[in-house]
PDB file of C-alpha atoms in Angstrom:
ATOM      1  CA  MET A1141      18.375  -1.187   9.814  1.00  0.00           C
ATOM      2  CA  SER A1142      16.950   0.882  12.795  1.00  0.00           C
ATOM      3  CA  ARG A1143      14.745  -1.206  14.833  1.00  0.00           C
ATOM      4  CA  CYS A1144      11.110   0.005  16.612  1.00  0.00           C
ATOM      5  CA  LYS A1145      12.010   2.180  18.818  1.00  0.00           C
ATOM      6  CA  ASN A1146       8.681   1.291  21.135  1.00  0.00           C
ATOM      7  CA  CYS A1147       9.063  -2.297  20.775  1.00  0.00           C
ATOM      8  CA  THR A1148      11.248  -4.811  22.525  1.00  0.00           C
ATOM      9  CA  ASN A1149      10.061  -7.906  20.927  1.00  0.00           C
ATOM     10  CA  LYS A1150      12.915  -9.023  18.978  1.00  0.00           C
ATOM     11  CA  LEU A1151      11.361 -12.035  18.178  1.00  0.00           C
ATOM     12  CA  SER A1152       8.389  -9.975  15.779  1.00  0.00           C
ATOM     13  CA  PHE A1153      11.142  -8.077  13.801  1.00  0.00           C
ATOM     14  CA  GLU A1154      13.194 -11.919  13.441  1.00  0.00           C
ATOM     15  CA  LYS A1155       9.866 -12.815  11.857  1.00  0.00           C
ATOM     16  CA  LEU A1156       9.936  -9.961   9.237  1.00  0.00           C
ATOM     17  CA  GLU A1157      13.211  -9.892   8.388  1.00  0.00           C
ATOM     18  CA  LYS A1158      12.064 -13.681   7.178  1.00  0.00           C
ATOM     19  CA  VAL A1159       9.226 -12.480   5.335  1.00  0.00           C
ATOM     20  CA  ILE A1160      11.257 -10.093   3.525  1.00  0.00           C
ATOM     21  CA  GLU A1161      14.342 -12.453   2.705  1.00  0.00           C
ATOM     22  CA  LYS A1162      10.797 -14.733   1.179  1.00  0.00           C
ATOM     23  CA  TYR A1163       9.976 -11.965  -0.722  1.00  0.00           C
ATOM     24  CA  LYS A1164      12.613  -9.348  -1.509  1.00  0.00           C
ATOM     25  CA  ASP A1165      14.115 -10.548  -5.220  1.00  0.00           C
ATOM     26  CA  LYS A1166      10.275 -10.951  -6.442  1.00  0.00           C
ATOM     27  CA  GLU A1167       7.697  -8.105  -8.383  1.00  0.00           C
ATOM     28  CA  GLY A1168       5.378  -6.449  -6.206  1.00  0.00           C
ATOM     29  CA  ALA A1169       7.328  -7.910  -3.168  1.00  0.00           C
ATOM     30  CA  LEU A1170       5.782  -4.394  -1.262  1.00  0.00           C
ATOM     31  CA  MET A1171       2.303  -5.599  -0.987  1.00  0.00           C
ATOM     32  CA  PRO A1172       2.528  -9.229   0.604  1.00  0.00           C
ATOM     33  CA  ILE A1173       5.410  -7.854   3.016  1.00  0.00           C
ATOM     34  CA  MET A1174       3.228  -5.350   3.774  1.00  0.00           C
ATOM     35  CA  HIS A1175       0.369  -7.501   4.694  1.00  0.00           C
ATOM     36  CA  GLU A1176       2.449 -10.175   6.497  1.00  0.00           C
ATOM     37  CA  ALA A1177       4.219  -7.330   8.564  1.00  0.00           C
ATOM     38  CA  GLN A1178       0.895  -6.314   9.774  1.00  0.00           C
ATOM     39  CA  GLU A1179      -0.082  -9.795  10.760  1.00  0.00           C
ATOM     40  CA  ILE A1180       3.135  -9.967  12.899  1.00  0.00           C
ATOM     41  CA  PHE A1181       3.133  -6.464  14.437  1.00  0.00           C
ATOM     42  CA  GLY A1182      -1.169  -5.796  14.423  1.00  0.00           C
ATOM     43  CA  TYR A1183      -0.245  -2.644  12.300  1.00  0.00           C
ATOM     44  CA  LEU A1184       2.314  -0.616  10.664  1.00  0.00           C
ATOM     45  CA  PRO A1185       3.800   1.493  12.890  1.00  0.00           C
ATOM     46  CA  ILE A1186       6.607   3.717  10.953  1.00  0.00           C
ATOM     47  CA  GLU A1187       9.686   1.841  13.004  1.00  0.00           C
ATOM     48  CA  VAL A1188       8.023  -0.756  10.740  1.00  0.00           C
ATOM     49  CA  GLN A1189       7.270   0.926   7.511  1.00  0.00           C
ATOM     50  CA  ASN A1190      10.922   2.210   7.874  1.00  0.00           C
ATOM     51  CA  TYR A1191      12.139  -1.362   8.245  1.00  0.00           C
ATOM     52  CA  ILE A1192      10.554  -2.904   5.220  1.00  0.00           C
ATOM     53  CA  ALA A1193      11.978   0.464   2.724  1.00  0.00           C
ATOM     54  CA  GLU A1194      15.509   0.048   3.910  1.00  0.00           C
ATOM     55  CA  ALA A1195      15.218  -3.490   3.453  1.00  0.00           C
ATOM     56  CA  LEU A1196      13.674  -3.338   0.038  1.00  0.00           C
ATOM     57  CA  LYS A1197      15.759  -0.354  -0.794  1.00  0.00           C
ATOM     58  CA  ILE A1198      13.004   2.033  -1.631  1.00  0.00           C
ATOM     59  CA  PRO A1199      11.513   5.575  -0.302  1.00  0.00           C
ATOM     60  CA  ILE A1200       9.440   5.541   2.791  1.00  0.00           C
ATOM     61  CA  THR A1201       6.956   7.512   0.812  1.00  0.00           C
ATOM     62  CA  ASP A1202       6.293   4.541  -1.262  1.00  0.00           C
ATOM     63  CA  VAL A1203       5.873   2.104   1.430  1.00  0.00           C
ATOM     64  CA  TYR A1204       3.728   4.989   3.420  1.00  0.00           C
ATOM     65  CA  GLY A1205       1.894   5.439   0.152  1.00  0.00           C
ATOM     66  CA  VAL A1206       0.619   2.231   0.097  1.00  0.00           C
ATOM     67  CA  ALA A1207       0.014   1.520   3.755  1.00  0.00           C
ATOM     68  CA  THR A1208      -2.289   4.929   3.530  1.00  0.00           C
ATOM     69  CA  PHE A1209      -4.076   4.340   0.305  1.00  0.00           C
ATOM     70  CA  TYR A1210      -5.531   0.852   0.946  1.00  0.00           C
ATOM     71  CA  SER A1211      -7.599   0.659   3.847  1.00  0.00           C
ATOM     72  CA  GLN A1212      -6.584  -2.962   4.643  1.00  0.00           C
ATOM     73  CA  PHE A1213      -3.889  -1.594   6.328  1.00  0.00           C
ATOM     74  CA  SER A1214      -3.602   0.249   9.758  1.00  0.00           C
ATOM     75  CA  LEU A1215      -0.954   2.862  11.088  1.00  0.00           C
ATOM     76  CA  LYS A1216      -2.610   2.564  14.611  1.00  0.00           C
ATOM     77  CA  PRO A1217      -2.819  -0.608  17.199  1.00  0.00           C
ATOM     78  CA  LYS A1218      -5.878  -1.902  16.548  1.00  0.00           C
ATOM     79  CA  GLY A1219      -8.252  -3.659  19.418  1.00  0.00           C
ATOM     80  CA  LYS A1220      -8.830  -7.279  20.323  1.00  0.00           C
ATOM     81  CA  TYR A1221     -12.511  -6.818  18.857  1.00  0.00           C
ATOM     82  CA  ASN A1222     -12.774  -4.652  15.596  1.00  0.00           C
ATOM     83  CA  ILE A1223     -16.465  -3.727  15.623  1.00  0.00           C
ATOM     84  CA  SER A1224     -17.246  -2.480  11.717  1.00  0.00           C
ATOM     85  CA  VAL A1225     -20.823  -0.430  11.212  1.00  0.00           C
ATOM     86  CA  CYS A1226     -22.166  -0.870   8.196  1.00  0.00           C
ATOM     87  CA  MET A1227     -22.534   2.194   6.290  1.00  0.00           C
ATOM     88  CA  GLY A1228     -24.491   1.005   3.216  1.00  0.00           C
ATOM     89  CA  THR A1229     -27.507   2.268   1.504  1.00  0.00           C
ATOM     90  CA  ALA A1230     -30.043  -0.425   3.417  1.00  0.00           C
ATOM     91  CA  CYS A1231     -28.185  -0.115   6.510  1.00  0.00           C
ATOM     92  CA  TYR A1232     -28.346   3.289   6.591  1.00  0.00           C
ATOM     93  CA  VAL A1233     -31.897   3.962   5.338  1.00  0.00           C
ATOM     94  CA  LYS A1234     -32.816   1.404   8.595  1.00  0.00           C
ATOM     95  CA  GLY A1235     -30.696   3.365  11.206  1.00  0.00           C
ATOM     96  CA  ALA A1236     -27.393   2.725  10.698  1.00  0.00           C
ATOM     97  CA  GLN A1237     -26.037   6.142  12.215  1.00  0.00           C
ATOM     98  CA  LYS A1238     -27.819   5.591  15.488  1.00  0.00           C
ATOM     99  CA  ILE A1239     -26.317   2.357  16.073  1.00  0.00           C
ATOM    100  CA  LEU A1240     -23.045   3.947  15.777  1.00  0.00           C
ATOM    101  CA  ASP A1241     -23.928   6.960  17.323  1.00  0.00           C
ATOM    102  CA  ARG A1242     -24.671   4.448  19.993  1.00  0.00           C
ATOM    103  CA  LEU A1243     -21.397   2.450  19.776  1.00  0.00           C
ATOM    104  CA  LYS A1244     -19.112   5.656  19.938  1.00  0.00           C
ATOM    105  CA  GLU A1245     -21.560   6.859  23.495  1.00  0.00           C
ATOM    106  CA  GLU A1246     -21.042   3.407  24.686  1.00  0.00           C
ATOM    107  CA  LEU A1247     -17.139   2.731  24.268  1.00  0.00           C
ATOM    108  CA  ASN A1248     -16.599   6.395  24.280  1.00  0.00           C
ATOM    109  CA  VAL A1249     -14.518   6.329  21.072  1.00  0.00           C
ATOM    110  CA  GLU A1250     -14.641   7.707  17.510  1.00  0.00           C
ATOM    111  CA  VAL A1251     -14.536   5.688  14.249  1.00  0.00           C
ATOM    112  CA  GLY A1252     -11.114   4.795  13.641  1.00  0.00           C
ATOM    113  CA  GLU A1253     -10.489   4.581  17.220  1.00  0.00           C
ATOM    114  CA  THR A1254      -9.344   2.015  19.967  1.00  0.00           C
ATOM    115  CA  THR A1255     -10.766   1.839  23.319  1.00  0.00           C
ATOM    116  CA  GLU A1256      -7.903   3.080  25.922  1.00  0.00           C
ATOM    117  CA  ASP A1257      -7.575  -0.850  27.260  1.00  0.00           C
ATOM    118  CA  GLY A1258      -7.054  -2.109  23.784  1.00  0.00           C
ATOM    119  CA  LYS A1259     -10.297  -4.232  23.467  1.00  0.00           C
ATOM    120  CA  PHE A1260     -12.524  -2.523  20.675  1.00  0.00           C
ATOM    121  CA  THR A1261     -11.866  -0.326  17.220  1.00  0.00           C
ATOM    122  CA  ILE A1262     -15.228   1.020  15.856  1.00  0.00           C
ATOM    123  CA  THR A1263     -14.768   1.158  11.859  1.00  0.00           C
ATOM    124  CA  ALA A1264     -17.178   2.409   9.610  1.00  0.00           C
ATOM    125  CA  THR A1265     -17.584   0.602   6.228  1.00  0.00           C
ATOM    126  CA  ARG A1266     -19.486   1.176   2.641  1.00  0.00           C
ATOM    127  CA  CYS A1267     -21.377  -2.596   3.047  1.00  0.00           C
ATOM    128  CA  LEU A1268     -20.826  -5.914   4.657  1.00  0.00           C
ATOM    129  CA  GLY A1269     -22.872  -7.750   2.240  1.00  0.00           C
ATOM    130  CA  ALA A1270     -26.200  -8.661   4.644  1.00  0.00           C
ATOM    131  CA  CYS A1271     -27.954  -6.082   3.764  1.00  0.00           C
ATOM    132  CA  GLY A1272     -31.348  -8.391   4.181  1.00  0.00           C
ATOM    133  CA  LEU A1273     -30.241  -8.286   7.881  1.00  0.00           C
ATOM    134  CA  ALA A1274     -30.050  -4.661   7.836  1.00  0.00           C
ATOM    135  CA  PRO A1275     -28.456  -2.560   9.837  1.00  0.00           C
ATOM    136  CA  VAL A1276     -25.694  -5.127  10.261  1.00  0.00           C
ATOM    137  CA  ILE A1277     -22.758  -4.715  12.842  1.00  0.00           C
ATOM    138  CA  MET A1278     -19.701  -7.513  12.726  1.00  0.00           C
ATOM    139  CA  VAL A1279     -17.375  -8.230  15.671  1.00  0.00           C
ATOM    140  CA  ASN A1280     -14.403  -9.622  14.332  1.00  0.00           C
ATOM    141  CA  ASP A1281     -16.125 -12.282  12.491  1.00  0.00           C
ATOM    142  CA  ASP A1282     -19.494 -12.108  14.494  1.00  0.00           C
ATOM    143  CA  VAL A1283     -22.146 -10.924  12.441  1.00  0.00           C
ATOM    144  CA  TYR A1284     -25.093  -9.374  14.246  1.00  0.00           C
ATOM    145  CA  GLY A1285     -28.216  -7.685  12.360  1.00  0.00           C
ATOM    146  CA  ARG A1286     -31.456  -6.211  12.591  1.00  0.00           C
ATOM    147  CA  LEU A1287     -30.139  -3.917  15.307  1.00  0.00           C
ATOM    148  CA  VAL A1288     -31.840  -1.251  17.578  1.00  0.00           C
ATOM    149  CA  GLU A1289     -29.259   0.729  19.245  1.00  0.00           C
ATOM    150  CA  ASP A1290     -30.349  -0.985  22.879  1.00  0.00           C
ATOM    151  CA  ASP A1291     -28.721  -4.057  21.770  1.00  0.00           C
ATOM    152  CA  ILE A1292     -25.585  -2.478  21.453  1.00  0.00           C
ATOM    153  CA  PRO A1293     -25.095  -2.574  25.391  1.00  0.00           C
ATOM    154  CA  GLY A1294     -25.383  -6.249  25.225  1.00  0.00           C
ATOM    155  CA  ILE A1295     -24.034  -7.237  22.671  1.00  0.00           C
ATOM    156  CA  ILE A1296     -20.813  -5.178  23.938  1.00  0.00           C
ATOM    157  CA  LYS A1297     -20.874  -7.407  26.897  1.00  0.00           C
ATOM    158  CA  LYS A1298     -20.041 -10.323  25.352  1.00  0.00           C
ATOM    159  CA  TYR A1299     -16.782  -9.554  24.670  1.00  0.00           C
TER     160      TYR A1299
END
């Protein structure tokens, strides 16, 4: 099986091999293998997808199809801090777009992109379940609510 050309971490592929061994003979093995692969690598680069496909003897299109269908999988490296901006109705009505625009301006990235230093990734989500605090963002597991645009630089500085 081919190794990740851009990956020098042999240990990561050894971990992935153990994960594949654990699940490979079980029905529905692909999803848990992909979840654990993403935990190991931080995302699912094409080399990892190919490795999984070869190990399970399935077409790469099956792996890629699952990776692109489910939003929890990422094909690009994510930042150390994932900033999720709630774009649900309550947050949107209370200014979520302005919050998102300010984040993009401060970090100089678009939604779905990661800053050059690998520190932050911005994602837009439908609802974070904190409607009473609208507009809301989450930085990893930290929730920030009742935000105004000028709150953004201070939040970013905390990280």
